[in-house]
Structure formats: C-alpha cells, structure tokens
Tab-separated table of C-alpha atoms and ligand atoms in Angstrom:
chain	number	residue	atom	x	y	z
A	26	MET	CA	107.210	98.746	86.261
A	27	LYS	CA	108.581	98.498	89.806
A	28	ARG	CA	107.497	95.548	91.976
A	29	ALA	CA	106.679	94.757	95.497
A	30	ILE	CA	105.879	91.874	97.856
A	31	ILE	CA	103.803	92.637	100.745
A	32	ILE	CA	103.098	89.716	103.135
A	33	GLY	CA	99.846	90.993	105.186
A	34	ALA	CA	98.145	92.954	102.935
A	35	THR	CA	94.740	91.610	103.172
A	36	SER	CA	93.960	94.807	105.631
A	37	GLY	CA	95.419	97.530	107.577
A	38	ILE	CA	98.492	98.948	106.838
A	39	GLY	CA	99.667	96.241	104.182
A	40	ARG	CA	96.617	96.687	102.039
A	41	GLY	CA	97.108	100.474	102.512
A	42	MET	CA	100.569	100.214	101.097
A	43	ALA	CA	99.163	97.841	98.001
A	44	GLU	CA	96.698	100.062	97.055
A	45	ARG	CA	99.053	103.080	97.225
A	46	LEU	CA	101.764	101.312	95.423
A	47	ILE	CA	99.385	99.958	92.789
A	48	LYS	CA	97.970	103.443	92.469
A	49	GLU	CA	101.597	104.820	91.527
A	50	GLY	CA	102.028	102.118	88.836
A	51	TRP	CA	103.808	99.237	90.769
A	52	GLN	CA	102.981	95.511	90.099
A	53	VAL	CA	102.362	94.002	93.439
A	54	ALA	CA	102.303	90.636	94.916
A	55	ILE	CA	100.194	90.606	97.973
A	56	THR	CA	99.515	87.386	100.526
A	57	GLY	CA	97.495	86.994	103.660
A	58	ARG	CA	95.030	84.012	105.158
A	59	ARG	CA	92.028	85.656	103.915
A	60	ILE	CA	91.610	84.287	100.242
A	61	ALA	CA	88.511	86.608	99.946
A	62	ALA	CA	90.182	89.640	100.850
A	63	LEU	CA	93.134	89.140	98.328
A	64	THR	CA	90.626	88.257	95.615
A	65	GLU	CA	88.846	91.305	95.828
A	66	MET	CA	91.943	93.403	95.772
A	67	GLN	CA	92.619	91.392	92.499
A	68	GLU	CA	89.286	92.199	90.918
A	69	LYS	CA	89.457	95.842	92.032
A	70	TYR	CA	92.846	96.477	89.982
A	71	SER	CA	93.729	93.728	87.529
A	72	ALA	CA	95.430	89.970	87.750
A	73	GLU	CA	98.347	91.829	85.660
A	74	ARG	CA	98.775	94.314	88.519
A	75	VAL	CA	97.912	92.119	91.493
A	76	ILE	CA	99.121	88.811	92.039
A	77	ILE	CA	97.875	86.935	94.889
A	78	ALA	CA	98.947	84.291	97.220
A	79	GLU	CA	97.086	82.644	100.039
A	80	MET	CA	99.690	82.095	103.189
A	81	ASP	CA	99.727	81.841	106.818
A	82	VAL	CA	103.088	82.434	108.173
A	83	ARG	CA	102.708	80.345	111.016
A	84	LYS	CA	102.846	77.338	108.671
A	85	ALA	CA	106.216	75.865	107.193
A	86	GLU	CA	104.644	75.777	103.749
A	87	ALA	CA	104.590	79.450	103.811
A	88	ALA	CA	108.259	79.290	102.588
A	89	ASP	CA	107.328	77.277	99.757
A	90	THR	CA	104.696	79.346	98.878
A	91	LEU	CA	107.072	82.315	99.087
A	92	GLU	CA	109.532	80.423	96.835
A	93	GLN	CA	106.844	79.900	94.381
A	94	LEU	CA	105.839	83.561	94.490
A	95	LEU	CA	109.409	84.598	93.667
A	96	SER	CA	109.805	82.257	90.689
A	97	THR	CA	106.861	83.544	89.058
A	98	PHE	CA	106.830	87.005	90.314
A	99	GLY	CA	110.903	87.565	90.219
A	100	THR	CA	112.636	89.536	92.577
A	101	PRO	CA	110.926	92.410	93.951
A	102	ASP	CA	112.445	95.898	94.403
A	103	LEU	CA	110.440	96.366	97.853
A	104	PHE	CA	109.672	93.464	100.108
A	105	LEU	CA	107.137	94.475	102.946
A	106	TYR	CA	106.694	92.358	105.993
A	107	SER	CA	103.193	93.701	107.589
A	108	ALA	CA	101.704	90.493	108.759
A	109	GLY	CA	101.179	90.565	112.491
A	110	ILE	CA	98.549	90.446	115.482
A	111	GLY	CA	98.484	91.596	118.720
A	112	TRP	CA	96.353	91.931	121.611
A	113	GLN	CA	96.759	92.889	125.488
A	114	ASN	CA	96.663	90.110	127.618
A	115	ARG	CA	96.972	91.027	131.522
A	116	GLU	CA	95.681	87.580	132.297
A	117	LEU	CA	98.509	86.167	130.465
A	118	VAL	CA	96.207	83.796	128.619
A	119	PRO	CA	98.798	81.154	127.234
A	120	ASP	CA	97.056	80.755	123.860
A	121	VAL	CA	97.188	84.267	123.464
A	122	GLU	CA	100.646	84.995	124.400
A	123	LEU	CA	101.957	81.901	122.330
A	124	SER	CA	100.047	82.935	119.391
A	125	MET	CA	101.656	86.333	119.069
A	126	VAL	CA	105.402	84.516	119.455
A	127	ALA	CA	104.070	82.358	116.647
A	128	THR	CA	102.978	84.859	113.984
A	129	ASN	CA	105.199	87.865	114.924
A	130	CYS	CA	108.726	85.809	115.793
A	131	GLU	CA	108.396	82.328	113.901
A	132	GLY	CA	106.610	83.784	110.988
A	133	MET	CA	108.905	86.665	110.539
A	134	VAL	CA	111.951	84.747	111.045
A	135	ARG	CA	110.618	82.014	108.557
A	136	ILE	CA	109.481	84.720	105.752
A	137	ILE	CA	112.338	87.402	106.418
A	138	ASP	CA	115.080	84.561	106.407
A	139	HIS	CA	113.723	83.169	103.071
A	140	ILE	CA	113.692	86.464	101.276
A	141	PHE	CA	117.359	87.246	102.810
A	142	ASN	CA	118.517	83.857	101.268
A	143	HIS	CA	117.023	84.498	98.158
A	144	ALA	CA	118.634	87.896	97.750
A	145	LYS	CA	121.951	86.018	98.364
A	146	GLN	CA	121.606	84.080	94.731
A	147	ALA	CA	119.515	86.443	92.872
A	148	HIS	CA	121.203	88.574	90.571
A	149	ILE	CA	120.670	91.807	92.101
A	150	ASP	CA	122.691	94.850	91.020
A	151	PRO	CA	124.250	95.941	94.390
A	152	LYS	CA	123.970	99.388	93.507
A	153	LYS	CA	120.097	98.810	93.645
A	154	PRO	CA	119.811	96.711	96.653
A	155	MET	CA	116.570	95.099	97.563
A	156	GLN	CA	114.647	97.036	99.974
A	157	VAL	CA	113.125	94.631	102.754
A	158	ALA	CA	110.988	96.476	105.494
A	159	VAL	CA	109.321	94.958	108.460
A	160	ILE	CA	106.600	96.598	110.371
A	161	THR	CA	107.474	96.404	113.912
A	162	SER	CA	106.214	98.814	116.330
A	163	VAL	CA	106.847	101.586	118.899
A	164	ALA	CA	105.564	98.887	121.556
A	165	GLY	CA	108.938	96.989	121.410
A	166	THR	CA	110.862	100.092	122.857
A	167	LYS	CA	109.964	98.975	126.303
A	168	GLY	CA	108.117	95.835	128.094
A	169	LEU	CA	104.522	96.793	128.503
A	170	GLY	CA	102.658	95.027	131.416
A	171	SER	CA	99.589	95.258	129.719
A	172	ALA	CA	101.020	93.611	126.400
A	173	PRO	CA	103.805	91.605	127.385
A	174	ALA	CA	104.116	89.328	124.023
A	175	TYR	CA	103.079	91.878	121.833
A	176	SER	CA	105.896	94.492	123.115
A	177	ALA	CA	108.353	91.594	123.397
A	178	THR	CA	107.725	90.243	119.903
A	179	LYS	CA	108.020	93.251	118.570
A	180	LYS	CA	111.193	94.171	120.379
A	181	MET	CA	112.477	90.815	118.825
A	182	GLN	CA	111.420	91.725	115.490
A	183	SER	CA	113.486	94.924	115.887
A	184	THR	CA	116.632	93.162	117.103
A	185	TYR	CA	116.294	90.745	114.425
A	186	VAL	CA	116.390	93.205	111.514
A	187	SER	CA	119.039	94.787	113.197
A	188	ALA	CA	121.146	91.256	112.961
A	189	LEU	CA	120.222	90.563	109.567
A	190	SER	CA	121.095	94.275	108.545
A	191	GLN	CA	124.612	93.372	109.950
A	192	LEU	CA	124.867	90.143	108.495
A	193	ALA	CA	123.922	91.323	104.652
A	194	ARG	CA	127.111	93.475	105.211
A	195	MET	CA	129.216	90.623	106.605
A	196	GLU	CA	127.962	88.431	103.590
A	197	LYS	CA	127.735	91.098	101.044
A	198	VAL	CA	123.909	90.298	100.443
A	199	PRO	CA	122.432	93.310	98.425
A	200	VAL	CA	119.486	93.752	100.900
A	201	ARG	CA	118.583	97.178	102.650
A	202	PHE	CA	116.656	96.906	105.521
A	203	SER	CA	113.981	99.236	107.083
A	204	ASP	CA	112.412	98.650	110.719
A	205	ILE	CA	108.986	100.720	110.514
A	206	ARG	CA	107.675	101.538	114.064
A	207	PRO	CA	103.802	103.294	113.839
A	208	GLY	CA	102.291	104.566	116.833
A	209	PHE	CA	98.561	103.979	116.895
A	210	VAL	CA	97.146	103.274	113.547
A	211	ALA	CA	93.184	102.721	112.858
A	212	THR	CA	93.252	99.343	111.398
A	213	GLU	CA	91.611	95.848	112.583
A	214	ILE	CA	94.312	95.371	114.989
A	215	LEU	CA	92.950	98.187	117.368
A	216	ASN	CA	90.320	96.818	120.134
A	217	PRO	CA	87.356	98.551	119.067
A	218	ASP	CA	85.820	98.673	122.654
A	219	LYS	CA	89.201	100.756	123.723
A	220	LYS	CA	90.062	104.374	123.359
A	221	TYR	CA	93.458	104.815	121.711
A	222	PRO	CA	95.376	108.377	122.241
A	223	MET	CA	96.835	109.806	119.122
A	224	VAL	CA	95.534	107.459	116.598
A	225	MET	CA	96.506	107.980	112.934
A	226	THR	CA	94.755	106.804	109.962
A	227	CYS	CA	95.760	104.289	107.645
A	228	GLU	CA	96.481	107.120	105.015
A	229	GLN	CA	98.620	109.151	107.172
A	230	ALA	CA	100.627	105.905	108.115
A	231	VAL	CA	101.340	105.074	104.546
A	232	ASN	CA	102.336	108.609	103.873
A	233	HIS	CA	104.897	108.409	106.775
A	234	ILE	CA	106.033	104.924	105.315
A	235	GLN	CA	106.773	105.608	101.902
A	236	ARG	CA	108.515	108.744	102.612
A	237	GLY	CA	110.882	106.759	105.114
A	238	LEU	CA	111.148	104.337	102.373
A	239	ARG	CA	112.135	106.579	99.730
A	240	ARG	CA	114.731	108.268	101.974
A	241	GLY	CA	116.176	104.696	102.664
A	242	LYS	CA	115.591	105.257	106.467
A	243	ARG	CA	116.860	102.381	108.339
A	244	ILE	CA	114.192	103.179	111.384
A	245	ILE	CA	111.083	104.767	110.460
A	246	ILE	CA	109.021	105.965	113.663
A	247	PHE	CA	105.858	108.029	113.023
A	248	ASP	CA	104.545	110.363	113.479
A	249	TRP	CA	106.201	112.953	115.589
A	250	ARG	CA	104.385	112.465	118.525
A	251	PHE	CA	105.146	108.714	118.897
A	252	LYS	CA	109.017	109.811	118.004
A	253	LEU	CA	108.611	112.190	121.181
A	254	LEU	CA	107.139	109.614	123.399
A	255	VAL	CA	109.667	106.841	122.281
A	256	LEU	CA	112.482	109.613	123.408
A	257	PHE	CA	110.863	110.158	126.643
A	258	TRP	CA	110.620	106.280	127.302
A	259	ARG	CA	113.920	105.453	126.735
A	260	LEU	CA	115.165	108.408	128.957
A	261	ILE	CA	113.018	106.543	131.889
A	262	PRO	CA	115.542	104.017	134.264
A	263	ARG	CA	114.149	100.374	134.259
A	264	PRO	CA	113.595	100.610	138.211
A	265	ILE	CA	111.276	103.773	137.426
A	266	TRP	CA	109.454	102.264	134.467
A	267	GLU	CA	108.657	99.101	136.161
A	268	ARG	CA	106.791	100.985	138.659
A	269	VAL	CA	104.729	102.908	136.405
A	270	THR	CA	101.232	101.298	136.861
A	271	PHE	CA	98.904	103.551	134.856
A	272	ILE	CA	99.829	102.923	131.179
A	273	LYS	CA	96.272	101.516	129.724
A	274	ASN	CA	97.459	100.727	126.347
B	54	LIG	N1	97.707	99.393	113.803
B	54	LIG	C1	98.363	99.685	114.904
B	54	LIG	O1	98.200	100.748	115.581
B	54	LIG	C2	99.599	99.375	114.631
B	54	LIG	C3	100.936	99.787	115.535
B	54	LIG	C4	102.244	99.231	115.380
B	54	LIG	C5	102.347	98.435	114.405
B	54	LIG	N2	101.578	97.664	113.946
B	54	LIG	C6	101.885	96.610	113.210
B	54	LIG	O2	101.441	96.647	111.973
B	54	LIG	C7	101.653	95.216	111.507
B	54	LIG	C8	100.121	95.369	110.296
B	54	LIG	O3	98.968	95.558	111.469
B	54	LIG	P1	97.634	96.415	110.699
B	54	LIG	O4	97.743	97.494	112.008
B	54	LIG	O5	97.687	96.752	109.256
B	54	LIG	O6	96.420	95.553	111.339
B	54	LIG	P2	95.605	94.597	110.481
B	54	LIG	O7	94.763	95.145	109.587
B	54	LIG	O8	95.009	93.512	111.458
B	54	LIG	O9	96.456	93.479	109.593
B	54	LIG	C9	97.237	92.343	109.675
B	54	LIG	C10	97.881	91.912	108.559
B	54	LIG	O10	98.499	90.676	109.103
B	54	LIG	C11	97.785	89.573	108.366
B	54	LIG	N3	98.133	88.442	109.071
B	54	LIG	C12	98.014	88.105	110.436
B	54	LIG	N4	98.434	87.044	110.773
B	54	LIG	C13	98.886	86.258	109.787
B	54	LIG	C14	99.340	84.991	109.288
B	54	LIG	N5	99.170	83.889	110.462
B	54	LIG	N6	99.800	84.680	108.448
B	54	LIG	C15	99.675	85.391	106.995
B	54	LIG	N7	99.229	86.816	107.314
B	54	LIG	C16	98.835	87.113	108.744
B	54	LIG	C17	96.593	89.472	108.078
B	54	LIG	O11	96.248	89.004	107.210
B	54	LIG	P3	95.018	87.728	107.086
B	54	LIG	O12	94.082	88.068	108.628
B	54	LIG	O13	94.332	87.567	105.986
B	54	LIG	O14	95.979	86.477	107.656
B	54	LIG	C18	96.502	91.347	107.615
B	54	LIG	O15	96.688	91.610	106.650
B	54	LIG	C19	101.463	94.370	112.701
B	54	LIG	O16	102.581	93.748	112.542
B	54	LIG	C20	101.208	95.352	113.814
B	54	LIG	O17	101.807	94.466	114.901
B	54	LIG	C21	100.256	98.346	113.928
C-alpha cells in the first residue's frame, strides 16, 4: 500500500488529493487545524486508511507533530504540502499581510525542512526517492498589486523548492521535488463575493496534479489557459507590468 502525508487536507485541493488517493488504495496521513474535518474524513473512510493529526504550521510544535507522525506512519512515498492562505489586500492591513507570511513562508519552511532532514537519515532507496510536492501558485509569477503578500509568498515558496531541489542533489538526499502552480480552483480560498475567470473544479485540479506527479514533473502549471497566461506575463517587461492597473484578481 502506498502512503502519502498531506499537510492541509481539511478542505480544498489537499482534501481532494487525499480522497482521490484513498479511493486508489493509498494510506494517507492528513493534517490541518480543523480537527472536526479531520475526524470526519477518518470516519468516512477508516482509521486504518486515514491517520489524522491536528497541526498549525505557524506553531513551532508543528515540527514535533510531524516527527511523531513520521515515527508511527513511516516515510511516505508522497509528501504534499497544501496548507496555505490567501487574500487580496490593497489596503495593506498589516495583520493580513503578515499572516500570509507566517503560514505560506514560515510554516512551509518549518515543515519542508523537517521532511527534507527526515529524508536524509531515512533509509530510502535512491532509485525510489520520496516525492515532495508543494502547492504554490501561478500568482508567484509576478508581483500582484492587489495581493502583495500572497504573490510574494508564492514566489518565495517556488524559489525555496528550487533551492532545496538543488540542495538535495548536493547532499545526495533521495527526494524529488514538484512545484504545483494552479490557476483559480473553486475552493474556500476564493472570495465568494468575487467573480474569478477560468475557474477549475477541485476534481479537475486533482486530475492535473496527479498526472504531473506521475510523470515526475518538477513544475506543474494548470490548466493550459494559465500556462499561456504565465507565458504571456513573463514576456511583459517590468516597467510595463508595473503600469498595468486593470488586474482585479
Ligand atoms: N484555490 C485556488 O484558486 C488556488 C490557486 C493557486 C494556489 N492555491 C494554493 O493551494 C493551496 C491549498 O489551498 P486551497 O485552494 O485548497 O484552499 P483551502 O480549501 O482554503 O485549503 C487550505 C488548507 O490549508 C490549511 N491551512 C491553512 N492555514 C493553516 C495552518 N496555519 N496550519 C495548518 N494548515 C493550514 C487548511 O486547513 P485548516 O484551516 O484546517 O488549518 C486547509 O486544509 C494553498 O497554498 C493555496 O495558496 C490555491
């Protein structure tokens, strides 16, 4: 039975991935702050197939919780980091900006570094490296005026994954990284009062992620419309980009 640990699986993409893997016969360990949602998943499937752990990635104890999980669950085949928060914040409300930094940057570093160091001393067959995937975003492609911290934290996540991917080779750590960059997906992170273009369902997102992970892709951008958008954005020179004022989302 293959095993996955998913950080941030109480809703949205993380939960969608957990349910898909369970249905495909995997054993999963899932985390999040909402214990009721974790328990519901365990009751829906079984305590044998779904291991749960309450975890707030912003807290230092999150690393201890992960360590405990690894000691009982073992080294997973797939480690998926899906925890994240995001808001637009044109008013630059400090707590809003800083909470995104705490969850998306500090939280991710805490957890991903822990799993990286675990992989260093776990007896993983180098021919079957652990797959470590982080859900970042296409929003990390450019600084977005309406969502400064969100776009910047997503860029930081992508850069961090790239750095660790290089470090894994330097230190011969049997880990293969993937940076998953979705466009808009209909989950709780989207503001229900806003209209978003080109929104995908969670199921579609899970299909794209699974396909990319099976192929061992380093960077997974979806869907094709967002691939094109990212390509186009990258071609826009910075002085022109910074004069673009009509982007709403
Ligand atoms: N949906 C989109 O359009 C979209 C697009 C691009 C990228 N993404 C990225 O995809 C990832 C997943 O988001 P989603 O769309 O699936 O939204 P979601 O439904 O809100 O899921 C976010 C998950 O993160 C967990 N989480 C948040 N803060 C946490 C904390 N401090 N400690 C532990 N877990 C925490 C939540 O669990 P608890 O609340 O139970 O803690 C939840 O399980 C995020 O990184 C997001 O930025 C989403």
